[in-house]
Coordinates of C-alpha atoms and ligand atoms in Angstrom, one line a residue:
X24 CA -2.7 31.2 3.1
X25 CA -3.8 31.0 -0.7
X26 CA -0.7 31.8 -2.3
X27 CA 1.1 28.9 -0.8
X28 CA -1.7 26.4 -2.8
X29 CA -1.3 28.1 -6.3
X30 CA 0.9 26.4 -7.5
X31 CA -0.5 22.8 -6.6
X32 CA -4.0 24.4 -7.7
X33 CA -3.4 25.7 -11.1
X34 CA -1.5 22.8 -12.4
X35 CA -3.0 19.5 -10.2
X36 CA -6.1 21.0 -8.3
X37 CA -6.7 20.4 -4.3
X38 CA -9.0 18.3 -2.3
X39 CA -11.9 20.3 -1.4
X40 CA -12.1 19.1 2.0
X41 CA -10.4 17.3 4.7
X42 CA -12.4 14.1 4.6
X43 CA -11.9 14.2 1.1
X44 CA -7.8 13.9 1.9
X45 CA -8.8 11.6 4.5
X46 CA -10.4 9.2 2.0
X47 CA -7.8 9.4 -0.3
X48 CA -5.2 8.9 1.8
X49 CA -7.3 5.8 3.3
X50 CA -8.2 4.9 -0.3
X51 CA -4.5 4.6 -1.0
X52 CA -3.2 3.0 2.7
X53 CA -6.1 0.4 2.0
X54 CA -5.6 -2.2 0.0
X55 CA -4.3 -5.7 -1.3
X56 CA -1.4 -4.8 0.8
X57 CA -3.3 -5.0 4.2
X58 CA -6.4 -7.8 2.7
X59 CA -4.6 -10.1 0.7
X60 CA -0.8 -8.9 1.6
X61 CA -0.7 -8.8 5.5
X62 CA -2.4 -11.8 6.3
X63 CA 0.3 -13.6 3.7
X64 CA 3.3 -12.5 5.1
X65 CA 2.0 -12.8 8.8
X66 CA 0.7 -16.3 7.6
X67 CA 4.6 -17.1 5.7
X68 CA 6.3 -15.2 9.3
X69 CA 5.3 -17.4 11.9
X70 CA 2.3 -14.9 13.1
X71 CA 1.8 -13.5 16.0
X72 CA 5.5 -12.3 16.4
X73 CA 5.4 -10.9 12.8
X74 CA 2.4 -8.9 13.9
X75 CA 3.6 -7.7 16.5
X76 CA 6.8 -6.4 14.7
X77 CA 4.6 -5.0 12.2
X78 CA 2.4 -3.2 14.9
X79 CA 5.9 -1.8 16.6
X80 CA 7.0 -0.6 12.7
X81 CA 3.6 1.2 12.2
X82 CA 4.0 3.0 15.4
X83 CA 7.3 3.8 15.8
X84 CA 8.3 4.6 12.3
X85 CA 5.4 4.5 9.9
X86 CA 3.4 6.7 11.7
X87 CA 6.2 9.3 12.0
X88 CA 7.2 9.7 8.2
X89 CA 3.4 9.5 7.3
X90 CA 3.6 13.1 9.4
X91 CA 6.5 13.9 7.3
X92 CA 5.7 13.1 4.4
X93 CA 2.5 15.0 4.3
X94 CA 4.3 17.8 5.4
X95 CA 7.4 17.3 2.4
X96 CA 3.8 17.6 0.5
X97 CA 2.2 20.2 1.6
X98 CA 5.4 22.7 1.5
X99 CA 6.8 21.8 -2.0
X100 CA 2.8 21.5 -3.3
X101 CA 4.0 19.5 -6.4
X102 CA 5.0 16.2 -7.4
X103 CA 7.6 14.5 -4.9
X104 CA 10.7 15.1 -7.5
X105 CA 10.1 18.8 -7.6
X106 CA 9.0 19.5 -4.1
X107 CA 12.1 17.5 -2.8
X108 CA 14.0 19.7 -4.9
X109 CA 12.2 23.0 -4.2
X110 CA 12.3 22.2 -0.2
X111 CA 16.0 21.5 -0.7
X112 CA 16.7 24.7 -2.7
X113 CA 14.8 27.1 0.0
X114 CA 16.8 25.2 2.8
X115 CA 19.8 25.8 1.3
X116 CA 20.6 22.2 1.2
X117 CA 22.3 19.9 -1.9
X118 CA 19.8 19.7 -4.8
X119 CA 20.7 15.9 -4.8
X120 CA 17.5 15.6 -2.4
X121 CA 15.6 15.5 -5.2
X122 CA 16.9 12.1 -6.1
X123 CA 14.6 10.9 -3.0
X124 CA 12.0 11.8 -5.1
X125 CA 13.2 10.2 -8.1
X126 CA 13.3 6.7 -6.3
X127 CA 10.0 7.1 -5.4
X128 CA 8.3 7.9 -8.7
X129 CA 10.2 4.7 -10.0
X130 CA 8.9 2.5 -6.7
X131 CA 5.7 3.3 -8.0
X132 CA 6.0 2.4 -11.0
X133 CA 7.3 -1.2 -10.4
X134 CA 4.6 -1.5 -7.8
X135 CA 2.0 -0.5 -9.7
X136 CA 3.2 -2.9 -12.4
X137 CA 3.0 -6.0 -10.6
X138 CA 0.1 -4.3 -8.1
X139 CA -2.1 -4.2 -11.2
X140 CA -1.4 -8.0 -12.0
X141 CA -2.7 -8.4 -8.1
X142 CA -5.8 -6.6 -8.9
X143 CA -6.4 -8.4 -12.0
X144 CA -6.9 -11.9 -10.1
X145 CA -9.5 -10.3 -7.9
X146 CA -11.4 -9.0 -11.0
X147 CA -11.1 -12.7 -12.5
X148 CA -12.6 -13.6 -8.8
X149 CA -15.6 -11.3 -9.6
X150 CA -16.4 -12.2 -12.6
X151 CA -16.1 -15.7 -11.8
X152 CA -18.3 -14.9 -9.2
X153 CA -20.9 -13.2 -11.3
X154 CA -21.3 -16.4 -13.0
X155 CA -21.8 -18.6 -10.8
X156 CA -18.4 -20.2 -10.7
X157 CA -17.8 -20.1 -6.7
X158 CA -20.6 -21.5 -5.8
X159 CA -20.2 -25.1 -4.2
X160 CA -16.7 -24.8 -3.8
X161 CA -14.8 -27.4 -1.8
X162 CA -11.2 -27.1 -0.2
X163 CA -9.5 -28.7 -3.0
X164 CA -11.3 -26.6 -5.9
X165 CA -10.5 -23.7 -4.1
X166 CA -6.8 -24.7 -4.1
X167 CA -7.1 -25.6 -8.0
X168 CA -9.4 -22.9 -9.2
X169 CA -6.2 -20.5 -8.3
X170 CA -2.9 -22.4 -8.5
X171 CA -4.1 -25.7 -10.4
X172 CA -3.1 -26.4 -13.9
X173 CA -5.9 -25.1 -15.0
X174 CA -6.5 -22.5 -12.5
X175 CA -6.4 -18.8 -12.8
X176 CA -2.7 -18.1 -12.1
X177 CA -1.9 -20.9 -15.2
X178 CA -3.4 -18.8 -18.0
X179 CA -1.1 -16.0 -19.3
X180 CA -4.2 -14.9 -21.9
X181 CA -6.0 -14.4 -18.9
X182 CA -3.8 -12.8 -16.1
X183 CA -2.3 -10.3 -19.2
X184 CA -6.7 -9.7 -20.1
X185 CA -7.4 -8.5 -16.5
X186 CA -3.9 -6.7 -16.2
X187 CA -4.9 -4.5 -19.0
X188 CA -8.3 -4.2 -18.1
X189 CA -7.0 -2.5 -14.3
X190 CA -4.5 -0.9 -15.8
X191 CA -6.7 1.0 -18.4
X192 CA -9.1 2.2 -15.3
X193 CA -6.4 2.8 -13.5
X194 CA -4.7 5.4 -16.2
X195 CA -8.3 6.3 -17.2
X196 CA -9.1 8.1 -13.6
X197 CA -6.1 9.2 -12.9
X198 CA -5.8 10.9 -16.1
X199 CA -9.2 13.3 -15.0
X200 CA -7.2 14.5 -12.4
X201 CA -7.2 14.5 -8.5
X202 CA -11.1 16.3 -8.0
X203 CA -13.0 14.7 -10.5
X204 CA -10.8 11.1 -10.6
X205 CA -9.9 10.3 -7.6
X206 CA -12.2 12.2 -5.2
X207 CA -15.8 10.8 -6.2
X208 CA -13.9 7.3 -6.2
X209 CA -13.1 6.9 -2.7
X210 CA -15.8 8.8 -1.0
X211 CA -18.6 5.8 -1.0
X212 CA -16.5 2.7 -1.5
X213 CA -14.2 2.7 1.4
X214 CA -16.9 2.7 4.1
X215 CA -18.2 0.0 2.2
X216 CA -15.3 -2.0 2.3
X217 CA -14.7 -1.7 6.4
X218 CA -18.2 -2.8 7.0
X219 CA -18.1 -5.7 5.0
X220 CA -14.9 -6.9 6.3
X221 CA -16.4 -6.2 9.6
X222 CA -19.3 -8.2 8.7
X223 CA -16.8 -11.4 7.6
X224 CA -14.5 -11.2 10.7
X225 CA -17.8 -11.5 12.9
X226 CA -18.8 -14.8 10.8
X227 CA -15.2 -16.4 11.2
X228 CA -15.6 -15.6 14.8
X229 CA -18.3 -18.2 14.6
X230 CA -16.2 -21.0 13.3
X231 CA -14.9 -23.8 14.9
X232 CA -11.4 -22.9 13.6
X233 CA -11.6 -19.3 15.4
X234 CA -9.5 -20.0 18.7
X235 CA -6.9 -21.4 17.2
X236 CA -6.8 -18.5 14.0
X237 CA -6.5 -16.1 16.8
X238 CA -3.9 -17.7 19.0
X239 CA -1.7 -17.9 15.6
X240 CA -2.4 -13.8 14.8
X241 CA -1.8 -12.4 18.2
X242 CA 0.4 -15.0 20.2
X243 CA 3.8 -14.3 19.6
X244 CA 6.3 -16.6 19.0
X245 CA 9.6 -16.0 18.3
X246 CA 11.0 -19.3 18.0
X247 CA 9.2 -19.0 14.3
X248 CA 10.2 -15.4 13.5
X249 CA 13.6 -15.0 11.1
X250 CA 15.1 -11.8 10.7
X251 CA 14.2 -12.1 7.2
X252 CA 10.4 -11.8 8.4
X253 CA 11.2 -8.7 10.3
X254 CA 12.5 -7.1 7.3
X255 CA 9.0 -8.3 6.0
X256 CA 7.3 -6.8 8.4
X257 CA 8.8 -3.5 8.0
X258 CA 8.3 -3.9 4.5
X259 CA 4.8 -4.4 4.8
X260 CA 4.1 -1.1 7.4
X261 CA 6.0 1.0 4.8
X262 CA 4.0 -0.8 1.9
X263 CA 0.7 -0.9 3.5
X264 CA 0.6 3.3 4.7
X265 CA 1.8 3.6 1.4
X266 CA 5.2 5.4 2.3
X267 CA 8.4 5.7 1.6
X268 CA 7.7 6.5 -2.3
X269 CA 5.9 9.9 -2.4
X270 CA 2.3 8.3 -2.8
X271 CA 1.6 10.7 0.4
X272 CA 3.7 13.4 -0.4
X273 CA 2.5 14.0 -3.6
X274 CA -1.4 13.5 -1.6
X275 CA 0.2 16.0 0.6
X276 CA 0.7 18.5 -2.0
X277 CA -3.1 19.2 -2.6
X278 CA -4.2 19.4 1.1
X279 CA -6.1 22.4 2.1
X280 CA -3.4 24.8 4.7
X281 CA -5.6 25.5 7.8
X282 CA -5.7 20.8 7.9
X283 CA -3.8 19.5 10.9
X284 CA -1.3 17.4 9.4
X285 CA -0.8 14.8 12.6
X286 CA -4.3 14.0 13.6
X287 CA -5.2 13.5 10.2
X288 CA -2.2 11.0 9.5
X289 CA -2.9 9.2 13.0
X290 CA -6.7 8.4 11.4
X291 CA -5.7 7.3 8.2
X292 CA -2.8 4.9 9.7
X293 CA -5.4 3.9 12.3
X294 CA -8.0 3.1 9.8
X295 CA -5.2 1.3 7.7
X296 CA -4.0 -0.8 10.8
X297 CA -7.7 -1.6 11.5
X298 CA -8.5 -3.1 8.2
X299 CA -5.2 -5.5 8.0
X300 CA -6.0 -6.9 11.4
X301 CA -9.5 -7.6 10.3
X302 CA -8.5 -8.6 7.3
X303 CA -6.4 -11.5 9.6
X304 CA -9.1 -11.8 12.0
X305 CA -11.2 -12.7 8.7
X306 CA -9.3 -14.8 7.4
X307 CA -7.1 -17.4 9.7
X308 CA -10.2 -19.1 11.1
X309 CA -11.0 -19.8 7.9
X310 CA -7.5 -21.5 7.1
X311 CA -7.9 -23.5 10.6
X312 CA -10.9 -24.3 10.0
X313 CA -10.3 -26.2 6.9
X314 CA -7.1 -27.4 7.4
X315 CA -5.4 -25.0 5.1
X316 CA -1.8 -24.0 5.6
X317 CA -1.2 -20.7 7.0
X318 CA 2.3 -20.4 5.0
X319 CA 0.6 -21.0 1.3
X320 CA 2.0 -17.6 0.4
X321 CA 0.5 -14.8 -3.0
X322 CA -3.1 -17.1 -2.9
X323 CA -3.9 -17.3 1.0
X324 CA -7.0 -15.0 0.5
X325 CA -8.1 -15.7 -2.9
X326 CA -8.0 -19.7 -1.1
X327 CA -9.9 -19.2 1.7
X328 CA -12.6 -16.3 1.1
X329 CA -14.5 -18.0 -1.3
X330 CA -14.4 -21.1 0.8
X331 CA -16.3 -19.3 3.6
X332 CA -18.3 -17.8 1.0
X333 CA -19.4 -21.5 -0.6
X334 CA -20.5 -22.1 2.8
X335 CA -23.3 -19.2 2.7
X336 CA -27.1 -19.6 1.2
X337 CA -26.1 -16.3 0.3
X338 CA -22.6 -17.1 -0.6
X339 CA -22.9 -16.1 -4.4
X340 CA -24.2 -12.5 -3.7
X341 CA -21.1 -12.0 -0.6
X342 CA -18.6 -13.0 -3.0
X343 CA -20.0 -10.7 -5.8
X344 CA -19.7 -8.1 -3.3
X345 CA -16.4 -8.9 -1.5
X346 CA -14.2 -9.1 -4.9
X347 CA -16.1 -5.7 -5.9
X348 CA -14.8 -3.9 -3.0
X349 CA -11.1 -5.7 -3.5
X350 CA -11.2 -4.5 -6.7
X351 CA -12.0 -0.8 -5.6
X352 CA -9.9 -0.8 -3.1
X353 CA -6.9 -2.1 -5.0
X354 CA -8.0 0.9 -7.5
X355 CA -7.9 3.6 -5.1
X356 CA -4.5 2.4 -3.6
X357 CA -3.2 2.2 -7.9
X358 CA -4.5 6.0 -8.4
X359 CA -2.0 7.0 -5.8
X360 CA 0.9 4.7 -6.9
X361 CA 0.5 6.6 -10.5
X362 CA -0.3 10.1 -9.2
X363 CA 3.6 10.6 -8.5
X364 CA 4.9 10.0 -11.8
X365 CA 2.0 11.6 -13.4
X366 CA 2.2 15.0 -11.5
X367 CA 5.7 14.6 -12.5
X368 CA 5.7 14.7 -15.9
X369 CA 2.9 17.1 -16.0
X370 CA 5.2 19.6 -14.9
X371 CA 8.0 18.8 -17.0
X372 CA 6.1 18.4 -19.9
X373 CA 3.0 20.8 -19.3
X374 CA 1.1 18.1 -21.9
X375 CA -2.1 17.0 -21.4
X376 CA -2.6 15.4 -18.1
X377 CA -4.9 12.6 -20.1
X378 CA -2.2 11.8 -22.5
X379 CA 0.2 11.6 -20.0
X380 CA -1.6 9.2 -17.8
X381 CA -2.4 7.4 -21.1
X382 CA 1.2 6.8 -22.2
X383 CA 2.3 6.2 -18.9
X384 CA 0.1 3.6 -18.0
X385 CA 1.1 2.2 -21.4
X386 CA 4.5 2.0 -19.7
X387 CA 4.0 0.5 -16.8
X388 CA 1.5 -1.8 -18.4
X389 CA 4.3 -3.3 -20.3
X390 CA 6.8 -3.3 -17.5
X391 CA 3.9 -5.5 -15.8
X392 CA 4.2 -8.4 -18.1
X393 CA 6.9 -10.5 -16.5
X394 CA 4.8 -10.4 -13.6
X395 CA 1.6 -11.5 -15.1
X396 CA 3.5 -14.3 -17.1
X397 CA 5.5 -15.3 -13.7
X398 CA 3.5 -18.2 -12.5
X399 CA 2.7 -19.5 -16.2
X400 CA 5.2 -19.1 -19.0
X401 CA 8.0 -17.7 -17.0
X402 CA 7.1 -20.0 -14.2
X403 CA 10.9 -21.4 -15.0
X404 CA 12.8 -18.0 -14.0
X405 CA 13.4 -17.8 -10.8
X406 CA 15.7 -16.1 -8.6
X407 CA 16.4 -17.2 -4.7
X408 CA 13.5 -19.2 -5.9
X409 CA 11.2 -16.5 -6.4
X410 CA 9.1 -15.9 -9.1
X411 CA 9.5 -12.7 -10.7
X412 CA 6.2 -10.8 -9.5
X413 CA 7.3 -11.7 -5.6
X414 CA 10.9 -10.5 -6.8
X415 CA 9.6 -7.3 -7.8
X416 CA 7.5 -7.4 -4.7
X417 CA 10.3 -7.8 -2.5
X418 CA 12.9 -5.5 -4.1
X419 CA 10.2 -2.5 -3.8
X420 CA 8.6 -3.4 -0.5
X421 CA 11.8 -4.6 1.9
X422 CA 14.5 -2.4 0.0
X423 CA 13.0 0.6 -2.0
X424 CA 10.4 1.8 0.4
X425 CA 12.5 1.9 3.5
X426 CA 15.7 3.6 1.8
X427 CA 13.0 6.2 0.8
X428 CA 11.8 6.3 4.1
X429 CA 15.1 6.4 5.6
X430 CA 15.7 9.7 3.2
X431 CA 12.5 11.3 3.7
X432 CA 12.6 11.0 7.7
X433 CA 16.5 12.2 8.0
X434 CA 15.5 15.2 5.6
X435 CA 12.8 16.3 7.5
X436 CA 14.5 15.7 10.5
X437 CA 17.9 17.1 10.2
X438 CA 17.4 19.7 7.3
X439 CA 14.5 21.3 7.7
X440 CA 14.7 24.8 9.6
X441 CA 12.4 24.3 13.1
X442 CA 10.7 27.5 12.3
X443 CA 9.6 26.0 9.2
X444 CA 8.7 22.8 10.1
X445 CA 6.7 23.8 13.2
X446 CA 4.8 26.4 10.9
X447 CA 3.3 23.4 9.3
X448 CA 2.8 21.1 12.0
X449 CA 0.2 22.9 13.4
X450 CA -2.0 20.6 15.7
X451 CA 1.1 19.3 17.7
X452 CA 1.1 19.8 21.4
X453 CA 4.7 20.7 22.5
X454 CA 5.0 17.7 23.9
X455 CA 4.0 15.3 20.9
X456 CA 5.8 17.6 18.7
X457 CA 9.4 16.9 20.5
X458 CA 8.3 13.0 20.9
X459 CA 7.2 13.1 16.9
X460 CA 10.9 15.1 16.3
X461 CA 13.2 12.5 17.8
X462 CA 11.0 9.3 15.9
X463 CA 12.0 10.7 13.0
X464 CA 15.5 12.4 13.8
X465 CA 17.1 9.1 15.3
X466 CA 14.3 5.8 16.2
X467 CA 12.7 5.1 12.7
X468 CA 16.1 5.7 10.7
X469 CA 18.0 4.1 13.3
X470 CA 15.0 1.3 13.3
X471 CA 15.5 1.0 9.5
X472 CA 19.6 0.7 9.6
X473 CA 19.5 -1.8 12.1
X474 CA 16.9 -3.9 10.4
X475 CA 18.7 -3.3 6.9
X476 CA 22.2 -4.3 8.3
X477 CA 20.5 -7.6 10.1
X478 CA 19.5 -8.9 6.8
X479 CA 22.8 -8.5 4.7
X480 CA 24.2 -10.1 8.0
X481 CA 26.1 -7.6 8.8
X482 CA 24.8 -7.7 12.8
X483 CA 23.5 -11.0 14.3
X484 CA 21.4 -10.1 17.4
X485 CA 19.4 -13.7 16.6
Ligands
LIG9 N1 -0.9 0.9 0.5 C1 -1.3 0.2 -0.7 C2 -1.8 -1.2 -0.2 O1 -1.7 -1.5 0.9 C3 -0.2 0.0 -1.7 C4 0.6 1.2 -1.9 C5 2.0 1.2 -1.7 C6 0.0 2.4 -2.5 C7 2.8 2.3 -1.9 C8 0.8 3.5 -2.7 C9 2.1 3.5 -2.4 O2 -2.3 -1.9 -1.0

């Protein structure tokens, strides 16, 4: 049982306990994607019919590669290049494989870039809050403190200040290394974060705008639902669980042996799936309530939070709290979107982990600029009349992240030996083992083809 871990051990460490892996995993599913990114997209879809798609994506084929990719983990016990290409090499398979990997150290990397612009507004958002500058706020302020000419998103100074500032944390904990870094990060904040978005759906509740928030989250209606906005939702349950790119698999590679792989992935993609909805549940009275459009797109959240919060004799000290937690969260979801490439290059380089995560983040830092200038200086260069940070979005989240999926589930599926994938997927009944088998054999890579091909047009079922 030990001699399996020794090589993730010696050169990465492993998580001392399950709830330690749990956290992390948690600490990476949660974040901007499911509080500022799902309400967003549902908002822009239509809603209700967007989340149900996303609910059916979650079940039917993010739930199923999040078992495999822990798995891909926790055999190859490296980083996802080299366990893809160790797996591949015991299973006598093509050593292209690896090349799965390879994608999904690159997907992190553009996420991560534009990810840490993301995170940057919500540190502007505390800070501003700190001082004072929330308080009072009014629906147009709101509106003009983000996207006005003076707003937040206007000043590249400031948007390129607070990109550095997350990504120098960012590279800064993941550089001490998965026990030390990422570990003591998660463990208190995350169970913070739940109970205060608990706390803030309760209050919207409360609104007069509640009703008709909730009809437009959970009533479906088609009629508003494009089949671009199922390949959104797709996107999103690959993006939020934090799959498709190795973020788990490389996870995966320092979990303890005797941990059952499937219950632990159902909790953390329950968890995950918990906090988006509330997240929505938060936030759409709010945008009824105040006569906000539910389509505004990137700024929904950062709109209509501290709009709820100007409303409280204790707005000042929520919003100084909220933003905090944001922040985390986005930072515990970052660690995992750099762990990939930095596990990586560990082991091609065997340099210093801390240099490494130094130079990288360097990197990806720079490759981040475009985004932080897109709604200021490079406001002008568009594409399909997208800025470039929602291009970058869009190209990782709805193409990169369910072509790695699409890999990851046909590899574990197809070319995996049974003996060898049932010796790690201990915890299965029979029963949920064969259901779990043909999800990822035939449904989710069948669910991903069919989605794929109905976007480039190529089937018209609408
Ligand atoms: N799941 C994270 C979020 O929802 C983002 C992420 C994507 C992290 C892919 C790692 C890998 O914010």
């Amino acid at each position: 049982m030990q001699r399996s871990s020794t090589s993730a051990a010696s050169l990465h460490g492993l998580w001392s306990t399950r709830l330690a892996f749990i956290l992390a995993a948690t600490g990476s599913a949660v974040g901007l994607g499911n509080i500022w990114g799902f309400p967003y997209k549902a908002g822009a879809n239509g809603g209700g019919a967007f989340v149900l798609i996303y609910l059916g994506c979650v079940l039917l084929i993010g739930l199923p590669i999040l078992i495999a990719e822990i798995t891909l983990g926790r055999k190859g016990r490296s980083s996802p290049i080299t366990t893809m290409a160790t797996i591949a090499r015991r299973e006598n398979r093509s050593p292209a494989w690896a090349l799965v990997g390879a994608m999904g150290v690159l997907c992190g990397v553009l996420i991560l870039s534009f990810y840490s612009v993301v995170a940057g507004w919500t540190l502007e958002y505390l800070q501003l809050a700190i001082s004072g500058g929330l308080n009072g706020l009014n629906k147009e302020r709101a509106v003009a403190l983000l996207e006005g000419e003076n707003g937040i998103l206007a000043s590249p100074t400031r948007q390129v200040i607070w990109h550095s500032v997350f990504m120098i944390l960012t590279a800064l904990i993941v550089g001490r290394g998965v026990k030390q870094g990422l570990e003591s990060a998660v463990k208190l904040l995350m169970p913070m974060l739940a109970i205060m978005l608990v706390g803030m759906a309760i209050y919207s509740l409360t609104l007069p705008g509640a009703g008709e928030g909730l009809r437009f989250l959970f009533k479906p209606d088609f009629s508003e639902l494009k089949t671009a906005g199922v390949l959104a939702a797709m996107g999103q349950a690959f993006f939020s669980l934090s799959l498709g790119m190795g973020a788990i698999m490389a996870y995966g590679a320092y979990l303890p042996r005797d941990v059952s792989i499937p219950k632990t992935a159902a909790i953390v993609a329950g968890f995950d799936t918990s906090v988006a909805l509330l997240a929505g549940i938060a936030i759409f009275p709010i945008v009824y309530t105040y006569g906000l459009e539910p389509g505004s797109g990137p700024g929904l959240v950062f709109v209509t939070l501290p709009l709820a919060f100007a409303q409280s004799p204790i707005g000042q000290f929520l919003a100084c709290v909220f933003f905090l937690l944001l922040f985390t969260a986005a930072l515990t979801s970052a660690l995992s979107l750099m762990e990939p490439a930095t596990a990586w290059l560990v082991e091609k380089t065997k340099m210093d982990r801390f240099e490494i995560a130094l130079g990288l983040g360097f990197v990806i830092w720079l490759i981040g600029i475009p985004s932080a200038l897109a709604y200021n200086v490079l406001s002008g260069a568009t594409l399909f009349d997208k800025p470039i940070l929602d291009l970058v979005d869009g190209l990782t989240t709805n193409i990169m992240l369910p072509l790695g999926g699409l890999f990851i589930a046909l590899f574990v599926g197809w070319k995996i030996s049974k003996a060898n994938l049932q010796n790690e997927l201990h915890g299965f009944s029979a029963r949920s083992y064969t259901v779990w088998l043909w999800l990822v054999r035939v449904v989710a890579p069948a669910a991903i083809v069919f989605i794929f091909l109905q976007e480039i047009g190529l089937l018209n079922f609408s």
